[in-house]
Short mmCIF file of C-alpha atoms and ligand atoms in Angstrom, two decimals:
data_model
loop_
_atom_site.label_atom_id
_atom_site.label_comp_id
_atom_site.label_asym_id
_atom_site.label_seq_id
_atom_site.Cartn_x
_atom_site.Cartn_y
_atom_site.Cartn_z
CA MET A 263 -0.17 0.13 -0.20
CA LEU A 264 1.44 3.08 -0.89
CA ARG A 265 2.28 5.51 2.39
CA LEU A 266 2.35 9.03 2.04
CA PHE A 267 3.42 10.13 5.53
CA SER A 268 4.85 7.65 8.60
CA ARG A 269 3.16 7.69 11.65
CA GLU A 270 6.23 6.27 13.32
CA ARG A 271 7.17 8.82 15.80
CA MET A 272 10.44 10.66 15.33
CA TRP A 273 11.91 9.65 18.57
CA ARG A 274 10.68 7.97 21.54
CA ARG A 275 10.18 9.38 25.19
CA ARG A 276 12.00 7.06 27.03
CA ASP A 277 11.75 6.75 31.23
CA LEU A 278 15.02 8.53 32.09
CA GLN A 279 17.65 5.97 33.69
CA ARG A 280 19.74 6.76 37.07
CA GLN A 281 22.99 6.09 35.02
CA TYR A 282 24.01 7.11 31.74
CA ASP A 283 28.04 6.87 30.62
CA VAL A 284 27.88 10.43 28.88
CA VAL A 285 25.20 13.07 29.44
CA ILE A 286 24.74 16.13 27.22
CA ILE A 287 23.08 19.70 28.45
CA GLY A 288 21.44 21.17 25.42
CA ALA A 289 19.50 19.67 22.73
CA GLY A 290 20.30 21.47 20.40
CA ILE A 291 22.10 21.56 16.89
CA HIS A 292 25.82 20.46 18.73
CA GLY A 293 24.32 18.39 21.64
CA LEU A 294 22.50 15.85 19.49
CA ALA A 295 25.07 16.05 16.91
CA ILE A 296 27.03 14.62 19.53
CA ALA A 297 24.83 11.88 21.36
CA TYR A 298 24.52 10.62 17.32
CA TYR A 299 28.16 10.26 16.44
CA LEU A 300 28.40 8.57 20.23
CA CYS A 301 26.17 5.77 19.12
CA LYS A 302 27.51 5.77 15.94
CA ARG A 303 31.04 4.81 18.05
CA GLY A 304 29.07 2.41 20.14
CA ILE A 305 28.25 4.08 22.72
CA HIS A 306 24.74 3.93 23.41
CA ARG A 307 24.02 4.57 26.80
CA VAL A 308 23.76 8.73 26.76
CA ALA A 309 21.19 11.24 27.54
CA VAL A 310 20.27 14.65 26.56
CA LEU A 311 18.52 16.78 28.43
CA ASP A 312 16.99 20.22 27.70
CA ARG A 313 14.45 22.16 29.60
CA SER A 314 12.90 23.37 26.51
CA TYR A 315 11.97 21.51 23.56
CA LEU A 316 14.17 20.11 20.90
CA GLY A 317 15.75 23.07 19.04
CA GLY A 318 13.73 25.53 21.04
CA GLY A 319 17.69 27.68 21.87
CA ASN A 320 19.64 29.16 19.00
CA SER A 321 19.54 25.97 16.41
CA GLY A 322 15.75 26.57 15.81
CA ARG A 323 16.04 30.09 15.39
CA ASN A 324 19.13 30.67 13.65
CA THR A 325 19.38 31.44 9.48
CA ALA A 326 21.26 28.56 8.89
CA ILE A 327 23.98 29.92 6.36
CA LEU A 328 26.92 27.51 6.07
CA ARG A 329 30.47 28.83 4.48
CA SER A 330 33.70 27.79 5.28
CA ASN A 331 35.62 31.00 4.10
CA TYR A 332 36.75 31.98 6.97
CA ARG A 333 40.26 33.51 7.37
CA THR A 334 42.69 31.49 10.24
CA THR A 335 44.57 28.91 9.61
CA GLU A 336 42.87 26.71 12.33
CA GLY A 337 39.64 27.90 11.49
CA ILE A 338 39.43 27.35 7.63
CA PRO A 339 40.20 23.59 7.83
CA PHE A 340 37.96 23.57 10.66
CA TYR A 341 34.47 24.68 9.06
CA ASP A 342 35.54 23.12 5.56
CA GLU A 343 35.25 19.81 6.91
CA SER A 344 31.72 20.56 8.37
CA LEU A 345 30.81 21.80 4.93
CA LYS A 346 31.95 18.02 3.69
CA MET A 347 29.61 16.81 6.14
CA TRP A 348 26.92 18.60 5.42
CA GLU A 349 27.21 17.59 1.96
CA ASN A 350 26.23 14.19 2.39
CA LEU A 351 24.22 14.62 5.60
CA SER A 352 20.82 14.15 3.82
CA GLU A 353 21.80 10.69 3.18
CA GLU A 354 23.54 9.70 5.89
CA LEU A 355 20.38 11.20 8.51
CA ASP A 356 17.62 9.48 5.42
CA TYR A 357 16.08 12.85 5.97
CA ASN A 358 16.00 15.70 3.72
CA LEU A 359 17.55 18.84 5.26
CA MET A 360 17.24 20.91 2.15
CA PHE A 361 20.30 21.74 1.88
CA SER A 362 21.40 24.34 -1.14
CA GLN A 363 24.66 25.42 -2.37
CA GLN A 364 23.89 28.74 -3.76
CA GLY A 365 27.00 30.55 -3.70
CA HIS A 366 27.86 33.09 -0.97
CA ILE A 367 29.08 36.59 -1.88
CA THR A 368 30.60 38.69 1.12
CA VAL A 369 30.21 42.43 -0.33
CA ALA A 370 32.53 45.21 0.72
CA HIS A 371 32.09 48.67 0.55
CA THR A 372 35.22 50.26 1.99
CA ASP A 373 38.78 49.57 0.60
CA ALA A 374 39.42 48.48 4.00
CA SER A 375 37.04 46.04 4.01
CA LEU A 376 38.39 44.51 0.32
CA ALA A 377 41.82 44.38 1.55
CA GLY A 378 39.91 42.06 4.36
CA LEU A 379 39.00 40.14 2.08
CA ARG A 380 41.84 39.66 -0.31
CA VAL A 381 43.48 37.86 2.66
CA ARG A 382 40.38 35.63 3.00
CA ALA A 383 40.31 34.98 -0.64
CA SER A 384 44.04 34.11 -0.16
CA ALA A 385 44.26 31.88 3.36
CA ASN A 386 40.85 29.57 1.01
CA GLN A 387 42.63 29.50 -1.80
CA VAL A 388 45.89 27.71 -0.06
CA LEU A 389 44.16 26.16 2.18
CA GLY A 390 41.79 24.04 -1.19
CA VAL A 391 38.58 26.36 0.04
CA ASN A 392 36.64 28.09 -3.20
CA SER A 393 36.17 31.45 -2.94
CA ARG A 394 37.53 34.53 -4.57
CA LEU A 395 37.21 38.16 -5.17
CA VAL A 396 34.92 39.62 -7.43
CA ASP A 397 34.09 43.19 -8.87
CA SER A 398 30.89 45.34 -8.67
CA GLY A 399 30.21 43.94 -12.39
CA GLU A 400 30.10 40.41 -11.96
CA ILE A 401 28.32 41.08 -8.35
CA LYS A 402 26.03 42.42 -10.82
CA LYS A 403 25.55 39.89 -13.78
CA MET A 404 24.88 36.90 -10.39
CA VAL A 405 22.54 39.55 -8.12
CA PRO A 406 20.51 41.24 -10.61
CA ALA A 407 18.84 42.88 -8.32
CA ILE A 408 21.54 44.11 -6.00
CA ASN A 409 22.84 48.27 -6.47
CA VAL A 410 26.03 48.14 -7.45
CA GLY A 411 25.42 52.11 -7.89
CA LYS A 412 27.40 54.78 -6.62
CA ASP A 413 24.15 56.81 -5.21
CA VAL A 414 24.36 55.60 -1.87
CA ARG A 415 26.51 55.91 1.09
CA TYR A 416 28.53 53.25 0.84
CA PRO A 417 28.89 51.80 -2.53
CA ILE A 418 29.84 48.40 -3.19
CA VAL A 419 33.50 48.21 -3.95
CA GLY A 420 33.68 44.47 -4.54
CA GLY A 421 33.45 41.47 -3.00
CA LEU A 422 34.23 37.73 -1.87
CA TYR A 423 32.80 34.75 -3.78
CA HIS A 424 32.29 31.62 -2.19
CA PRO A 425 30.49 29.16 -4.19
CA PRO A 426 29.83 26.15 -1.60
CA GLY A 427 28.40 28.53 1.01
CA GLY A 428 24.54 28.14 1.59
CA ASN A 429 21.86 27.72 3.25
CA ILE A 430 19.77 24.58 5.05
CA ARG A 431 16.34 23.98 6.77
CA HIS A 432 17.50 24.26 10.55
CA ASP A 433 14.88 22.61 12.20
CA ALA A 434 15.06 19.36 9.67
CA VAL A 435 18.95 19.26 10.67
CA VAL A 436 17.38 19.08 14.15
CA TRP A 437 15.30 16.72 13.73
CA GLY A 438 17.17 14.55 11.44
CA TYR A 439 20.17 14.21 14.29
CA ALA A 440 17.91 13.55 16.78
CA ARG A 441 15.48 10.92 15.06
CA ALA A 442 18.71 9.43 13.77
CA ALA A 443 20.37 9.12 17.65
CA ASP A 444 16.82 8.29 19.06
CA ARG A 445 17.08 5.31 16.48
CA MET A 446 20.64 4.59 17.62
CA GLY A 447 19.85 4.30 21.24
CA ALA A 448 20.29 7.50 22.58
CA SER A 449 17.74 9.07 25.20
CA LEU A 450 16.27 12.74 24.38
CA HIS A 451 14.56 14.43 27.43
CA THR A 452 12.66 17.61 26.98
CA ARG A 453 11.04 19.79 29.80
CA THR A 454 14.58 18.74 31.52
CA GLU A 455 16.24 21.15 33.29
CA VAL A 456 19.61 20.46 34.88
CA ILE A 457 20.44 22.64 38.13
CA GLY A 458 23.42 21.16 39.35
CA ILE A 459 26.49 19.21 38.31
CA ASN A 460 27.86 16.38 40.92
CA ARG A 461 31.38 16.55 41.79
CA GLN A 462 33.61 14.66 43.43
CA ASN A 463 37.98 14.99 44.01
CA GLY A 464 38.16 17.44 40.84
CA ARG A 465 35.86 14.79 38.71
CA VAL A 466 32.43 15.22 37.45
CA THR A 467 30.36 12.07 39.34
CA GLY A 468 26.71 13.05 38.14
CA VAL A 469 24.05 15.81 37.00
CA ARG A 470 21.16 17.15 39.27
CA THR A 471 18.00 17.43 37.42
CA THR A 472 14.47 18.88 37.59
CA ALA A 473 13.57 15.05 37.27
CA GLY A 474 15.84 13.67 39.86
CA ASP A 475 19.81 12.96 39.86
CA ILE A 476 21.32 11.15 37.41
CA GLN A 477 25.41 9.43 38.05
CA THR A 478 27.65 9.92 34.74
CA ASN A 479 31.57 10.36 34.68
CA THR A 480 31.05 12.70 31.65
CA VAL A 481 28.83 15.70 31.28
CA VAL A 482 28.86 17.42 27.84
CA ASN A 483 28.15 21.70 28.05
CA ALA A 484 26.26 22.32 25.07
CA THR A 485 24.07 24.90 26.04
CA SER A 486 25.82 27.72 23.79
CA GLY A 487 24.08 31.31 25.14
CA TRP A 488 23.84 29.89 28.80
CA CYS A 489 26.84 27.73 28.67
CA THR A 490 28.10 30.01 31.35
CA THR A 491 25.16 29.25 33.89
CA ILE A 492 26.16 24.90 33.37
CA ALA A 493 29.62 25.93 33.51
CA ARG A 494 29.64 27.75 37.11
CA MET A 495 27.56 24.75 38.23
CA ALA A 496 30.44 22.84 37.85
CA GLY A 497 32.66 25.27 39.11
CA VAL A 498 34.38 26.23 35.85
CA SER A 499 34.21 30.31 34.92
CA LEU A 500 34.41 30.56 30.99
CA PRO A 501 35.06 34.10 29.36
CA VAL A 502 32.01 33.63 27.20
CA THR A 503 29.78 36.39 27.16
CA SER A 504 25.95 36.23 26.27
CA PHE A 505 24.45 38.66 23.88
CA PRO A 506 21.11 38.74 21.59
CA LEU A 507 20.97 38.63 18.14
CA GLN A 508 17.93 39.18 16.20
CA ALA A 509 16.50 37.84 12.56
CA CYS A 510 13.59 38.46 10.55
CA VAL A 511 11.39 36.97 7.14
CA THR A 512 9.20 39.15 4.94
CA GLU A 513 6.22 37.93 3.13
CA PRO A 514 7.11 35.84 0.27
CA LEU A 515 7.94 36.79 -3.19
CA LYS A 516 8.80 35.36 -6.40
CA PRO A 517 12.36 34.49 -6.87
CA VAL A 518 14.77 37.55 -6.69
CA LEU A 519 17.49 36.34 -5.38
CA ASP A 520 19.76 32.90 -5.50
CA LYS A 521 22.92 34.09 -3.31
CA VAL A 522 23.59 34.46 0.22
CA ILE A 523 24.42 38.09 0.32
CA VAL A 524 26.43 39.32 3.41
CA SER A 525 27.54 43.13 3.95
CA ALA A 526 29.88 43.71 6.37
CA ASN A 527 30.14 47.18 6.39
CA LEU A 528 26.69 47.41 6.69
CA HIS A 529 25.99 44.71 9.25
CA VAL A 530 23.14 42.93 7.85
CA TYR A 531 22.53 39.16 5.22
CA VAL A 532 19.93 38.70 3.44
CA ASN A 533 18.96 35.74 1.72
CA GLN A 534 15.63 34.30 -0.11
CA SER A 535 14.59 30.91 1.42
CA ASP A 536 12.69 27.66 -0.65
CA ARG A 537 8.83 29.47 0.55
CA GLY A 538 10.08 33.17 -1.17
CA GLU A 539 10.72 34.92 2.39
CA LEU A 540 13.64 36.54 2.24
CA VAL A 541 16.02 36.50 5.90
CA LEU A 542 17.15 39.16 6.60
CA GLY A 543 19.64 38.82 9.52
CA SER A 544 22.50 41.18 11.25
CA GLU A 545 24.70 41.86 14.22
CA ILE A 546 24.56 41.24 17.82
CA ASP A 547 22.85 43.33 20.14
CA PRO A 548 24.78 46.06 21.65
CA TYR A 549 24.28 44.82 24.92
CA THR A 550 24.69 41.93 27.00
CA SER A 551 21.22 39.90 27.82
CA TYR A 552 19.13 36.06 27.98
CA SER A 553 16.67 38.25 26.21
CA GLN A 554 15.25 36.30 22.90
CA ARG A 555 12.80 39.06 22.48
CA SER A 556 13.37 41.20 18.84
CA THR A 557 13.59 44.75 19.02
CA LEU A 558 12.62 47.79 16.99
CA PRO A 559 15.59 49.29 16.52
CA THR A 560 17.23 46.26 15.54
CA LEU A 561 14.41 45.67 12.82
CA GLU A 562 15.45 49.59 11.57
CA MET A 563 18.63 48.91 11.30
CA ILE A 564 18.28 45.82 9.46
CA ALA A 565 15.65 46.95 6.90
CA SER A 566 17.25 50.32 6.58
CA HIS A 567 20.72 48.26 5.27
CA THR A 568 18.92 45.95 3.18
CA LEU A 569 17.25 48.95 1.63
CA ASP A 570 20.89 50.56 0.86
CA LEU A 571 21.36 47.27 -1.36
CA PHE A 572 18.17 46.17 -2.30
CA PRO A 573 16.46 49.45 -2.94
CA CYS A 574 13.93 47.40 -5.11
CA LEU A 575 12.26 45.39 -1.76
CA ARG A 576 11.49 49.15 0.20
CA ASP A 577 7.92 47.83 -0.36
CA VAL A 578 7.85 44.19 1.05
CA ALA A 579 6.37 43.66 4.23
CA VAL A 580 8.40 41.51 7.82
CA MET A 581 6.03 38.98 8.82
CA ARG A 582 7.99 37.61 11.57
CA GLN A 583 11.38 38.73 14.21
CA TRP A 584 12.61 36.77 16.76
CA GLY A 585 15.92 36.65 18.71
CA GLY A 586 18.33 34.41 20.34
CA VAL A 587 21.29 34.26 22.66
CA CYS A 588 24.63 34.44 21.38
CA ASP A 589 27.82 33.27 23.22
CA MET A 590 29.96 35.67 22.69
CA THR A 591 34.36 34.31 23.19
CA PRO A 592 37.13 37.45 22.94
CA ASP A 593 38.35 35.75 19.55
CA TYR A 594 35.26 34.67 17.59
CA SER A 595 36.51 30.93 18.03
CA PRO A 596 34.93 28.18 19.85
CA ILE A 597 35.62 26.46 23.00
CA LEU A 598 36.03 22.75 22.72
CA GLY A 599 37.40 19.98 24.76
CA GLU A 600 37.90 18.91 28.37
CA ALA A 601 37.61 21.87 30.79
CA PRO A 602 41.09 21.60 32.39
CA GLN A 603 39.67 22.50 36.11
CA LEU A 604 37.36 19.64 36.07
CA LYS A 605 37.77 16.12 34.15
CA GLY A 606 34.94 14.27 33.04
CA PHE A 607 33.49 18.21 31.97
CA VAL A 608 33.71 18.23 28.45
CA LEU A 609 32.44 22.07 26.62
CA ASP A 610 31.29 22.13 23.45
CA VAL A 611 30.42 26.04 23.52
CA GLY A 612 31.23 29.43 22.36
CA TRP A 613 29.44 29.08 19.77
CA GLY A 614 28.19 32.97 19.47
CA THR A 615 26.69 33.51 15.87
CA TYR A 616 28.23 31.50 14.26
CA GLY A 617 28.09 27.63 15.44
CA PHE A 618 25.16 26.28 13.16
CA LYS A 619 27.58 25.16 10.37
CA ALA A 620 29.90 23.70 12.87
CA GLY A 621 27.92 21.36 14.28
CA PRO A 622 28.89 18.42 12.14
CA VAL A 623 32.06 18.31 12.68
CA SER A 624 32.03 19.75 16.43
CA GLY A 625 29.55 16.92 17.20
CA ALA A 626 32.15 13.90 15.23
CA ARG A 627 34.89 15.12 16.76
CA ILE A 628 33.72 16.21 20.41
CA ALA A 629 32.42 12.28 19.74
CA GLU A 630 35.81 10.88 18.89
CA LEU A 631 37.47 13.01 22.05
CA ILE A 632 35.15 11.13 24.06
CA HIS A 633 35.49 8.11 22.88
CA THR A 634 39.25 7.51 22.52
CA GLY A 635 40.12 10.18 25.35
CA GLU A 636 42.61 11.99 22.91
CA THR A 637 42.34 15.51 21.03
CA PRO A 638 41.58 15.09 17.51
CA GLU A 639 44.07 17.15 15.92
CA VAL A 640 41.01 19.84 14.00
CA ILE A 641 39.67 21.03 17.25
CA ARG A 642 43.04 21.11 19.16
CA PRO A 643 43.16 24.67 18.39
CA PHE A 644 40.25 25.71 20.48
CA SER A 645 41.10 23.90 23.51
CA PRO A 646 39.60 25.71 26.69
CA SER A 647 43.49 26.20 27.71
CA ARG A 648 44.36 28.46 24.86
CA PHE A 649 43.22 31.56 27.11
CA ALA A 650 45.69 31.10 30.16
CA GLU A 651 48.21 30.25 27.56
CA ASP A 652 47.64 33.21 24.81
CA ARG A 653 46.98 30.86 22.32
CA LEU A 654 43.87 32.71 21.14
CA VAL A 655 42.58 32.33 17.45
CA GLY A 656 41.41 35.46 16.04
CA GLU A 657 38.82 34.77 13.66
CA LYS A 658 37.24 37.66 12.78
CA ALA A 659 35.77 36.39 9.74
CA ALA A 660 33.11 33.95 12.56
CA ALA A 661 30.92 36.71 12.37
CA ALA A 662 30.16 37.33 8.84
CA VAL A 663 28.54 41.23 9.00
CA SER A 664 31.81 42.34 11.19
CA THR A 665 34.18 43.73 9.21
C1 LIG B 966 19.43 34.72 14.87
C2 LIG B 966 20.52 33.67 14.65
C3 LIG B 966 20.89 33.72 13.64
C4 LIG B 966 22.26 32.80 13.67
N1 LIG B 966 22.26 32.79 12.08
C5 LIG B 966 23.48 31.71 12.36
C6 LIG B 966 24.31 31.00 10.58
O1 LIG B 966 23.42 31.78 9.58
N2 LIG B 966 25.16 30.18 10.54
C7 LIG B 966 25.60 29.96 12.09
O2 LIG B 966 26.36 29.27 11.54
N3 LIG B 966 25.12 30.23 12.99
C8 LIG B 966 24.02 30.89 13.30
N4 LIG B 966 23.86 31.01 14.40
C9 LIG B 966 24.21 30.64 15.83
C10 LIG B 966 23.95 29.44 15.67
O3 LIG B 966 22.54 29.64 15.83
C11 LIG B 966 24.53 28.53 17.12
O4 LIG B 966 24.92 28.56 17.36
C12 LIG B 966 24.60 27.21 17.01
O5 LIG B 966 22.36 27.24 17.07
C13 LIG B 966 24.27 26.33 18.83
O6 LIG B 966 23.77 25.14 19.20
P1 LIG B 966 23.69 24.96 20.29
O7 LIG B 966 23.29 22.95 19.97
O8 LIG B 966 24.81 24.28 20.77
O9 LIG B 966 22.79 24.98 21.24
P2 LIG B 966 21.77 25.92 20.99
O10 LIG B 966 20.55 25.57 20.25
O11 LIG B 966 21.11 27.18 21.64
O12 LIG B 966 20.90 24.31 22.30
C14 LIG B 966 21.23 24.88 23.59
C15 LIG B 966 20.05 24.51 24.02
O13 LIG B 966 20.37 24.46 26.22
C16 LIG B 966 19.48 23.79 26.85
N5 LIG B 966 19.85 24.64 27.99
C17 LIG B 966 19.97 25.97 28.27
N6 LIG B 966 19.98 25.76 30.28
C18 LIG B 966 19.47 24.47 30.13
C19 LIG B 966 19.44 23.76 31.46
N7 LIG B 966 19.78 24.13 32.71
N8 LIG B 966 19.35 22.41 31.18
C20 LIG B 966 19.38 21.76 30.10
N9 LIG B 966 19.09 22.39 29.03
C21 LIG B 966 19.23 23.31 28.92
C22 LIG B 966 18.73 25.21 25.85
O14 LIG B 966 17.42 24.90 26.17
C23 LIG B 966 18.71 24.97 24.09
O15 LIG B 966 18.18 24.19 23.85
C24 LIG B 966 22.56 32.05 14.63
C25 LIG B 966 22.17 32.31 15.47
C26 LIG B 966 21.08 33.13 15.51
C27 LIG B 966 20.33 33.50 17.27
#
């Protein structure tokens, strides 16, 4: 019989056990990906706990732009490994993630930012990442709707074109990893808040939750914007500050834009979704907060700068606006690995405004670290000890909208 849809549940509701090999706090892309890759390595006694719903944090709120045109020799191979994993992930998870490698253009409006993009293009090419400088004429050919004229305050002077960049359906990614992890035996628990971390003799022994205590030797902190609150429960101090980041979508339009357009100088980015909506985003709000609410000043900023790039959108209505909470580090790079102060307390945090794209590589490499006890080479530069050792990885290309 032809079955148009499946009545099978995407993931099961299992009873919370009192003991697990690994407890992961946070059911966003990072927590769920780690659970999935641990199961692939044969570690199945894994619980993922979230005080909200799956993907209720930044993973369900982000604009899901994927790229690897970073700037540092540490960042480029790391994000490129992820981009290559995205290319096969729909097939691997047996779930359509709607990945579209439509191409990504970062436009520059000043000579200084063009010089920065030139450095990135060279670093990308040396490390095998497809990206190159383009002039405003070529940008106009690829994106007919964009204004490359001189009649604006900051005319476009060129850009960095990264053909393999694009975007993906964020909630499909969360559901795909959740379903795959569940099928392999991981246990997913929503509405389960972690309220304490148990420790003895310098190592983790368990977590306290609103559903009771759980014993474990390994706890992963994958709570992005809230990571310092969990770290504090473990007596670990993180150099992370939480800032809101907002985005919005317009009413659906006929196809007008088939590239991701980012302006570092105007702090705005735009792409068109499969449904026709334009997805617009910007820089973090200029104050620390755990608020996920949207604000009028940010909307005004996004709208006015989008119109500098695309004056043709002036009559288009914005339909929805929202916010998430981003865990910003001083060097715009993540913090990955076991906390030096506490054995068994693993950090997968510091994802700021750019962590969704790193979900596959980070999930796989943190699972490898837990399984083998060895830090994989590609995440070694992002170790939690780098701050004390003065080895920061200044990844200014992490936030696409920063110059
Ligand atoms: C508007 C916006 C746009 C973005 N755009 C992009 C983009 O285009 N590309 C990109 O790569 N990145 C982007 N990002 C960043 C990206 O969304 C995040 O870096 C990434 O989703 C982090 O995933 P995560 O799994 O670590 O955390 P999250 O998805 O935030 O999950 C953390 C989870 O921890 C849970 N939690 C917190 N405290 C507790 C507790 N005490 N007990 C139990 N659970 C707890 C929360 O409920 C939450 O579900 C954007 C972010 C925002 C907000």
